[in-house]
CSV table of C-alpha atoms in Angstrom, one decimal:
chain,number,residue,atom,x,y,z
A,893,MET,CA,-19.3,-38.3,-55.3
A,894,SER,CA,-19.0,-34.8,-56.7
A,895,ALA,CA,-19.1,-31.7,-54.4
A,896,ARG,CA,-22.5,-30.2,-54.0
A,897,LEU,CA,-23.3,-26.5,-53.5
A,898,GLY,CA,-26.0,-25.1,-51.2
A,899,ILE,CA,-27.5,-21.8,-52.3
A,900,ILE,CA,-29.8,-19.9,-49.8
A,901,GLY,CA,-32.1,-17.6,-51.8
A,902,ALA,CA,-33.8,-18.4,-55.1
A,903,GLY,CA,-34.2,-14.9,-56.4
A,904,ALA,CA,-32.6,-13.9,-59.7
A,905,TRP,CA,-29.1,-13.8,-58.4
A,906,GLY,CA,-29.3,-17.1,-56.5
A,907,THR,CA,-30.8,-18.8,-59.4
A,908,ALA,CA,-28.1,-17.4,-61.8
A,909,LEU,CA,-25.4,-18.6,-59.5
A,910,ALA,CA,-27.0,-22.1,-59.5
A,911,GLN,CA,-26.7,-22.0,-63.3
A,912,ALA,CA,-23.1,-20.9,-63.0
A,913,ALA,CA,-22.3,-23.8,-60.7
A,914,ALA,CA,-24.0,-26.2,-63.2
A,915,ARG,CA,-21.7,-25.0,-66.0
A,916,ALA,CA,-18.8,-25.7,-63.7
A,917,GLY,CA,-20.1,-29.3,-63.2
A,918,THR,CA,-21.3,-28.7,-59.7
A,919,PRO,CA,-24.9,-29.8,-58.7
A,920,SER,CA,-26.7,-27.5,-56.3
A,921,ILE,CA,-29.5,-27.4,-53.8
A,922,LEU,CA,-31.3,-24.1,-54.2
A,923,TRP,CA,-33.4,-23.0,-51.2
A,924,ALA,CA,-36.4,-20.9,-52.0
A,925,PHE,CA,-38.5,-18.9,-49.4
A,926,GLU,CA,-41.6,-19.3,-51.6
A,927,PRO,CA,-42.9,-22.9,-52.0
A,928,GLU,CA,-44.3,-22.0,-55.4
A,929,VAL,CA,-40.8,-20.9,-56.6
A,930,ALA,CA,-39.2,-24.2,-55.6
A,931,LYS,CA,-42.1,-26.1,-57.2
A,932,ALA,CA,-41.8,-24.2,-60.5
A,933,ILE,CA,-38.0,-24.8,-60.7
A,934,ASN,CA,-38.3,-28.5,-60.1
A,935,GLU,CA,-41.3,-29.1,-62.4
A,936,THR,CA,-40.7,-26.6,-65.3
A,937,ARG,CA,-36.9,-26.0,-65.1
A,938,GLU,CA,-37.6,-22.2,-64.9
A,939,ASN,CA,-38.0,-19.6,-62.2
A,940,PRO,CA,-40.7,-17.5,-63.7
A,941,ALA,CA,-41.1,-15.3,-60.6
A,942,PHE,CA,-37.5,-14.0,-60.6
A,943,LEU,CA,-35.6,-15.1,-63.8
A,944,LYS,CA,-38.2,-15.7,-66.5
A,945,GLY,CA,-37.1,-17.1,-69.8
A,946,VAL,CA,-34.0,-19.0,-68.6
A,947,THR,CA,-34.0,-22.8,-68.8
A,948,LEU,CA,-32.4,-24.2,-65.7
A,949,ASP,CA,-30.0,-27.1,-65.7
A,950,ALA,CA,-31.2,-30.4,-64.5
A,951,SER,CA,-28.5,-30.5,-61.8
A,952,ILE,CA,-30.3,-27.8,-59.9
A,953,HIS,CA,-32.7,-29.0,-57.2
A,954,ALA,CA,-34.9,-26.5,-55.5
A,955,THR,CA,-36.2,-27.0,-51.9
A,956,ASN,CA,-38.0,-25.3,-49.1
A,957,ASP,CA,-36.4,-27.5,-46.4
A,958,ALA,CA,-33.3,-26.0,-44.8
A,959,ALA,CA,-32.2,-29.5,-43.8
A,960,ASP,CA,-31.5,-30.3,-47.4
A,961,LEU,CA,-28.4,-28.1,-47.3
A,962,SER,CA,-26.8,-30.0,-44.5
A,963,ALA,CA,-24.9,-32.3,-46.8
A,964,CYS,CA,-23.6,-29.5,-49.0
A,965,ASP,CA,-19.8,-28.9,-49.2
A,966,ALA,CA,-20.1,-25.1,-49.5
A,967,TRP,CA,-22.8,-22.5,-49.3
A,968,LEU,CA,-23.6,-19.3,-51.2
A,969,VAL,CA,-25.9,-17.0,-49.2
A,970,VAL,CA,-28.0,-14.7,-51.3
A,971,THR,CA,-30.7,-13.5,-49.0
A,972,PRO,CA,-31.1,-9.6,-48.8
A,973,ALA,CA,-28.6,-7.9,-46.5
A,974,GLN,CA,-31.2,-6.7,-44.0
A,975,HIS,CA,-32.4,-10.3,-43.5
A,976,MET,CA,-29.0,-11.9,-43.5
A,977,ARG,CA,-28.8,-12.4,-39.7
A,978,ALA,CA,-32.1,-14.1,-39.4
A,979,SER,CA,-31.4,-16.3,-42.4
A,980,LEU,CA,-28.0,-17.4,-41.0
A,981,GLU,CA,-29.5,-18.1,-37.6
A,982,ALA,CA,-32.3,-20.2,-39.2
A,983,PHE,CA,-29.9,-22.3,-41.2
A,984,GLY,CA,-27.1,-22.5,-38.6
A,985,GLY,CA,-28.0,-25.9,-37.3
A,986,HIS,CA,-27.5,-27.4,-40.7
A,987,LEU,CA,-23.9,-26.2,-41.4
A,988,LYS,CA,-21.0,-28.6,-41.1
A,989,PRO,CA,-18.1,-26.9,-39.2
A,990,GLY,CA,-15.4,-25.7,-41.5
A,991,THR,CA,-17.7,-25.2,-44.5
A,992,PRO,CA,-16.9,-22.3,-46.8
A,993,VAL,CA,-19.8,-19.8,-46.8
A,994,ALA,CA,-19.7,-17.1,-49.5
A,995,LEU,CA,-21.8,-14.0,-48.8
A,996,CYS,CA,-23.4,-12.8,-52.1
A,997,SER,CA,-25.6,-10.0,-50.8
A,998,LYS,CA,-24.4,-6.4,-50.7
A,999,GLY,CA,-25.2,-4.2,-47.8
A,1000,ILE,CA,-24.6,-3.0,-44.2
A,1001,GLU,CA,-26.8,-4.1,-41.4
A,1002,ARG,CA,-28.9,-1.2,-40.2
A,1003,GLY,CA,-28.8,-0.6,-36.5
A,1004,THR,CA,-25.6,-2.5,-35.8
A,1005,LEU,CA,-23.7,-1.1,-38.8
A,1006,LYS,CA,-22.1,-4.6,-39.2
A,1007,LEU,CA,-20.8,-5.9,-42.5
A,1008,MET,CA,-22.2,-9.2,-43.7
A,1009,SER,CA,-18.9,-11.0,-42.8
A,1010,ASP,CA,-19.3,-9.7,-39.2
A,1011,VAL,CA,-22.9,-11.0,-39.1
A,1012,LEU,CA,-21.6,-14.4,-40.4
A,1013,ALA,CA,-18.9,-14.5,-37.7
A,1014,GLU,CA,-21.5,-13.8,-35.0
A,1015,THR,CA,-24.1,-16.3,-36.2
A,1016,LEU,CA,-22.0,-19.1,-37.7
A,1017,PRO,CA,-18.5,-18.8,-36.2
A,1018,SER,CA,-17.5,-22.3,-37.5
A,1019,ALA,CA,-17.9,-21.2,-41.1
A,1020,ILE,CA,-15.0,-20.2,-43.4
A,1021,PRO,CA,-16.1,-16.7,-44.6
A,1022,ALA,CA,-15.9,-15.5,-48.2
A,1023,VAL,CA,-17.5,-12.7,-50.2
A,1024,LEU,CA,-18.6,-12.9,-53.8
A,1025,SER,CA,-18.9,-9.5,-55.4
A,1026,GLY,CA,-18.3,-7.8,-58.8
A,1027,PRO,CA,-19.9,-6.5,-62.0
A,1028,SER,CA,-22.5,-9.1,-62.6
A,1029,PHE,CA,-26.1,-8.9,-63.7
A,1030,ALA,CA,-28.1,-12.1,-62.9
A,1031,ALA,CA,-29.5,-12.3,-66.5
A,1032,ASP,CA,-26.0,-12.2,-68.0
A,1033,VAL,CA,-24.7,-14.9,-65.7
A,1034,ALA,CA,-27.7,-17.1,-66.1
A,1035,ARG,CA,-27.4,-17.0,-69.9
A,1036,GLY,CA,-23.7,-17.7,-69.8
A,1037,LEU,CA,-22.4,-14.3,-71.0
A,1038,PRO,CA,-18.8,-13.6,-70.0
A,1039,THR,CA,-18.6,-12.3,-66.4
A,1040,ALA,CA,-15.7,-11.7,-64.0
A,1041,VAL,CA,-16.1,-11.2,-60.2
A,1042,THR,CA,-14.1,-11.1,-57.0
A,1043,LEU,CA,-14.1,-14.0,-54.6
A,1044,ALA,CA,-12.6,-12.7,-51.4
A,1045,CYS,CA,-11.5,-15.3,-48.8
A,1046,THR,CA,-8.8,-15.2,-46.2
A,1047,ASP,CA,-8.4,-19.0,-46.5
A,1048,ALA,CA,-6.8,-19.5,-49.9
A,1049,GLY,CA,-7.6,-23.2,-50.0
A,1050,ALA,CA,-11.3,-22.6,-49.3
A,1051,GLY,CA,-11.4,-19.8,-51.8
A,1052,GLU,CA,-9.9,-22.1,-54.5
A,1053,LYS,CA,-12.5,-24.7,-53.6
A,1054,LEU,CA,-15.3,-22.3,-54.1
A,1055,ILE,CA,-13.8,-21.1,-57.4
A,1056,LYS,CA,-13.6,-24.7,-58.7
A,1057,MET,CA,-17.2,-25.2,-57.8
A,1058,ILE,CA,-18.6,-22.1,-59.6
A,1059,GLY,CA,-15.9,-21.0,-62.1
A,1060,SER,CA,-16.1,-21.6,-65.8
A,1061,ALA,CA,-15.0,-20.1,-69.1
A,1062,SER,CA,-17.9,-17.6,-68.9
A,1063,PHE,CA,-18.0,-17.0,-65.1
A,1064,ARG,CA,-14.5,-16.1,-63.9
A,1065,PRO,CA,-13.9,-15.5,-60.1
A,1066,TYR,CA,-10.6,-13.8,-59.2
A,1067,LEU,CA,-9.3,-14.7,-55.8
A,1068,ALA,CA,-8.6,-12.0,-53.2
A,1069,ASP,CA,-8.2,-11.9,-49.4
A,1070,ASP,CA,-9.7,-8.5,-48.6
A,1071,LEU,CA,-13.3,-9.2,-47.3
A,1072,ILE,CA,-13.8,-5.6,-46.1
A,1073,GLY,CA,-12.9,-4.1,-49.5
A,1074,ALA,CA,-15.1,-6.5,-51.3
A,1075,GLU,CA,-18.0,-5.7,-49.0
A,1076,ILE,CA,-17.7,-2.0,-48.9
A,1077,GLY,CA,-17.3,-1.8,-52.7
A,1078,GLY,CA,-20.5,-3.9,-53.2
A,1079,SER,CA,-22.5,-2.0,-50.6
A,1080,VAL,CA,-21.6,1.6,-51.4
A,1081,LYS,CA,-21.9,1.1,-55.2
A,1082,ASN,CA,-25.6,0.4,-54.7
A,1083,VAL,CA,-26.1,3.8,-53.0
A,1084,LEU,CA,-24.1,5.6,-55.8
A,1085,ALA,CA,-26.1,3.8,-58.4
A,1086,ILE,CA,-29.3,5.5,-57.1
A,1087,ALA,CA,-27.5,8.8,-57.4
A,1088,ALA,CA,-26.4,7.9,-61.0
A,1089,GLY,CA,-30.0,7.1,-61.8
A,1090,ILE,CA,-31.2,10.4,-60.4
A,1091,VAL,CA,-28.6,12.2,-62.6
A,1092,GLU,CA,-29.9,10.4,-65.7
A,1093,GLY,CA,-33.6,10.8,-64.7
A,1094,ARG,CA,-33.2,14.5,-64.2
A,1095,GLY,CA,-31.4,14.9,-67.6
A,1096,LEU,CA,-28.2,16.3,-66.1
A,1097,GLY,CA,-26.0,14.9,-68.9
A,1098,LYS,CA,-23.2,12.4,-69.4
A,1099,SER,CA,-20.6,14.8,-68.0
A,1100,ALA,CA,-22.4,14.9,-64.7
A,1101,HIS,CA,-22.8,11.1,-64.8
A,1102,ALA,CA,-19.1,10.5,-65.3
A,1103,ALA,CA,-18.2,13.0,-62.6
A,1104,LEU,CA,-20.5,11.3,-60.2
A,1105,ILE,CA,-18.9,7.9,-60.8
A,1106,ALA,CA,-15.4,9.4,-60.2
A,1107,ARG,CA,-16.3,11.3,-57.1
A,1108,GLY,CA,-18.4,8.4,-55.8
A,1109,PHE,CA,-15.5,6.1,-56.3
A,1110,ALA,CA,-13.4,8.5,-54.1
A,1111,GLU,CA,-16.1,8.3,-51.4
A,1112,MET,CA,-16.2,4.5,-51.5
A,1113,THR,CA,-12.4,4.2,-51.3
A,1114,ARG,CA,-12.2,6.6,-48.3
A,1115,LEU,CA,-14.7,4.6,-46.3
A,1116,ALA,CA,-13.2,1.3,-47.2
A,1117,VAL,CA,-9.6,2.3,-46.3
A,1118,ALA,CA,-10.8,3.8,-43.0
A,1119,LEU,CA,-12.4,0.4,-42.2
A,1120,GLY,CA,-9.1,-1.4,-42.9
A,1121,ALA,CA,-9.5,-2.4,-46.6
A,1122,GLN,CA,-6.7,-2.5,-49.1
A,1123,ARG,CA,-7.0,0.5,-51.5
A,1124,GLU,CA,-6.1,-1.7,-54.5
A,1125,THR,CA,-9.1,-3.9,-53.8
A,1126,LEU,CA,-11.4,-0.9,-54.7
A,1127,THR,CA,-9.7,-0.5,-58.1
A,1128,GLY,CA,-10.7,-4.0,-59.0
A,1129,LEU,CA,-13.8,-5.9,-60.0
A,1130,CYS,CA,-15.6,-5.6,-56.7
A,1131,GLY,CA,-15.0,-1.9,-56.5
A,1132,LEU,CA,-14.6,0.2,-59.7
A,1133,GLY,CA,-15.8,-2.6,-61.9
A,1134,ASP,CA,-19.1,-3.1,-60.0
A,1135,LEU,CA,-19.5,0.7,-59.7
A,1136,VAL,CA,-19.3,1.3,-63.4
A,1137,LEU,CA,-21.7,-1.5,-64.3
A,1138,THR,CA,-24.3,-0.6,-61.7
A,1139,CYS,CA,-24.2,3.1,-62.4
A,1140,SER,CA,-24.5,2.6,-66.2
A,1141,SER,CA,-27.5,0.5,-66.8
A,1142,PRO,CA,-31.2,0.6,-65.8
A,1143,GLN,CA,-30.9,-3.2,-65.6
A,1144,SER,CA,-29.6,-2.4,-62.1
A,1145,ARG,CA,-32.4,-2.2,-59.6
A,1146,ASN,CA,-30.6,0.6,-57.8
A,1147,MET,CA,-30.0,2.7,-60.9
A,1148,SER,CA,-33.6,2.2,-62.1
A,1149,CYS,CA,-34.8,3.3,-58.7
A,1150,GLY,CA,-32.8,6.5,-59.1
A,1151,LEU,CA,-34.1,7.0,-62.6
A,1152,ALA,CA,-37.6,6.9,-61.3
A,1153,LEU,CA,-36.8,9.3,-58.5
A,1154,GLY,CA,-35.1,11.6,-60.9
A,1155,ARG,CA,-38.3,11.6,-63.1
A,1156,GLY,CA,-40.4,12.6,-60.1
A,1157,GLU,CA,-41.8,9.3,-58.9
A,1158,ALA,CA,-42.3,8.8,-55.2
A,1159,LEU,CA,-40.1,6.2,-53.5
A,1160,ALA,CA,-43.0,4.4,-51.9
A,1161,ASP,CA,-44.6,3.9,-55.3
A,1162,ILE,CA,-41.3,2.7,-56.8
A,1163,MET,CA,-40.8,0.1,-54.1
A,1164,ALA,CA,-44.4,-1.1,-54.1
A,1165,ALA,CA,-44.1,-2.0,-57.8
A,1166,ARG,CA,-41.1,-4.3,-57.2
A,1167,ASN,CA,-40.9,-8.0,-56.3
A,1168,SER,CA,-37.1,-7.8,-55.6
A,1169,VAL,CA,-35.0,-5.8,-53.1
A,1170,THR,CA,-33.3,-2.5,-53.9
A,1171,GLU,CA,-30.4,-2.8,-51.5
A,1172,GLY,CA,-29.2,0.8,-51.8
A,1173,VAL,CA,-32.3,2.2,-50.2
A,1174,ALA,CA,-31.6,0.5,-46.9
A,1175,THR,CA,-27.9,0.7,-47.2
A,1176,ALA,CA,-27.7,4.5,-47.7
A,1177,PRO,CA,-28.6,5.5,-44.1
A,1178,ALA,CA,-26.3,2.8,-42.7
A,1179,VAL,CA,-23.4,4.0,-44.9
A,1180,MET,CA,-23.8,7.5,-43.6
A,1181,GLU,CA,-23.9,6.3,-39.9
A,1182,LEU,CA,-20.7,4.4,-40.5
A,1183,ALA,CA,-19.1,7.3,-42.3
A,1184,ALA,CA,-20.0,9.6,-39.4
A,1185,ARG,CA,-18.6,7.2,-36.9
A,1186,HIS,CA,-15.2,7.3,-38.7
A,1187,GLY,CA,-15.3,10.9,-39.7
A,1188,ILE,CA,-15.5,10.3,-43.5
A,1189,ASP,CA,-17.0,12.9,-45.8
A,1190,MET,CA,-19.4,11.2,-48.3
A,1191,PRO,CA,-21.5,14.0,-49.8
A,1192,ILE,CA,-23.0,12.0,-52.7
A,1193,CYS,CA,-24.1,9.1,-50.4
A,1194,GLU,CA,-25.3,11.7,-47.9
A,1195,ALA,CA,-27.5,13.2,-50.6
A,1196,VAL,CA,-29.0,9.8,-51.5
A,1197,ALA,CA,-29.6,9.1,-47.8
A,1198,ALA,CA,-31.4,12.4,-47.4
A,1199,ILE,CA,-33.6,11.7,-50.5
A,1200,VAL,CA,-34.6,8.2,-49.6
A,1201,GLY,CA,-35.1,9.2,-45.9
A,1202,GLY,CA,-37.5,12.0,-47.0
A,1203,ARG,CA,-35.3,14.7,-45.6
A,1204,ALA,CA,-34.6,16.4,-48.9
A,1205,SER,CA,-36.2,16.7,-52.3
A,1206,VAL,CA,-34.2,15.6,-55.4
A,1207,ASP,CA,-33.7,19.2,-56.5
A,1208,ASP,CA,-32.6,20.3,-53.0
A,1209,ALA,CA,-30.1,17.5,-52.8
A,1210,ILE,CA,-28.7,18.3,-56.2
A,1211,ASN,CA,-28.4,22.0,-55.4
A,1212,ALA,CA,-26.7,21.2,-52.1
A,1213,LEU,CA,-24.1,19.1,-53.9
A,1214,LEU,CA,-23.5,21.8,-56.6
A,1215,SER,CA,-23.1,24.5,-54.0
A,1216,ARG,CA,-20.3,22.8,-52.1
A,1217,PRO,CA,-17.1,24.8,-51.8
A,1218,PHE,CA,-14.4,24.1,-54.4
A,1219,THR,CA,-11.7,21.9,-53.1
A,1220,SER,CA,-8.7,19.8,-54.2
A,1221,GLU,CA,-9.4,16.5,-56.1
A,1222,GLY,CA,-7.7,14.5,-53.4
A,1223,ALA,CA,-10.1,15.7,-50.8
């Protein structure tokens, strides 16, 4: 009997990953929070709520019953970062010891300042942890467009098992062993994408946009290294690659949020109009608390945190950044 993949979270990304698994020849059980989403997937072969217009493979079975994942050989967890702990606790009784669990959400837990791998270790200590991160839009992956990502796992055998289950000619995971680097890259880039959107929305020009990506990458790298990551991880797909993609297209929820902020829309109105999570909004204050704990200077992320926290207007935050003292590029 072929290996079966369990996917927790039937939003756009979870559904796209189920499609990627299908292309790799791996059937999947896709758990949906909303009963109507599971029903639509099973009956119409489409997820109209989150991934409209994509015909889903017949090997994908959607469910609302957590127990259906108990027979799966590996899990992908795609619930939003701020709900990760509750989700893992709810599903914990259905996990076989020694099962690889790849975390596919990008964020830092508010309050505890834990990475998702820390949350996994605390809630499901028998799992083999992995992190899937990289430049990947759900719509591209679902349609089979070429995509490359990082699959970080300290257990090389488990990592190779996961790659075999989801990898194909069009979806190419590259194995790494640096969970911290993969997680910080994926988390911080969401905050920086909001900043990139603000630059675009305010009409500050492509030069400012490029400068923001470069200086934002320096901030991301400083924090990751301080937490124990390998610097070279951040130059790869899960760091620089994901940063460039997310900061360069309004297809990104985080960049589109920044675009709207830059054009003068209120954050509450932006968030109320969405049916999916914009992770960078919750991640920004957590990133700044973590940076303060380790004495890391992150002025761009700090500006985003101030804007989304209502402590600074967009113009005030921009002026504060442009008024900073000149310094060396390595600082």
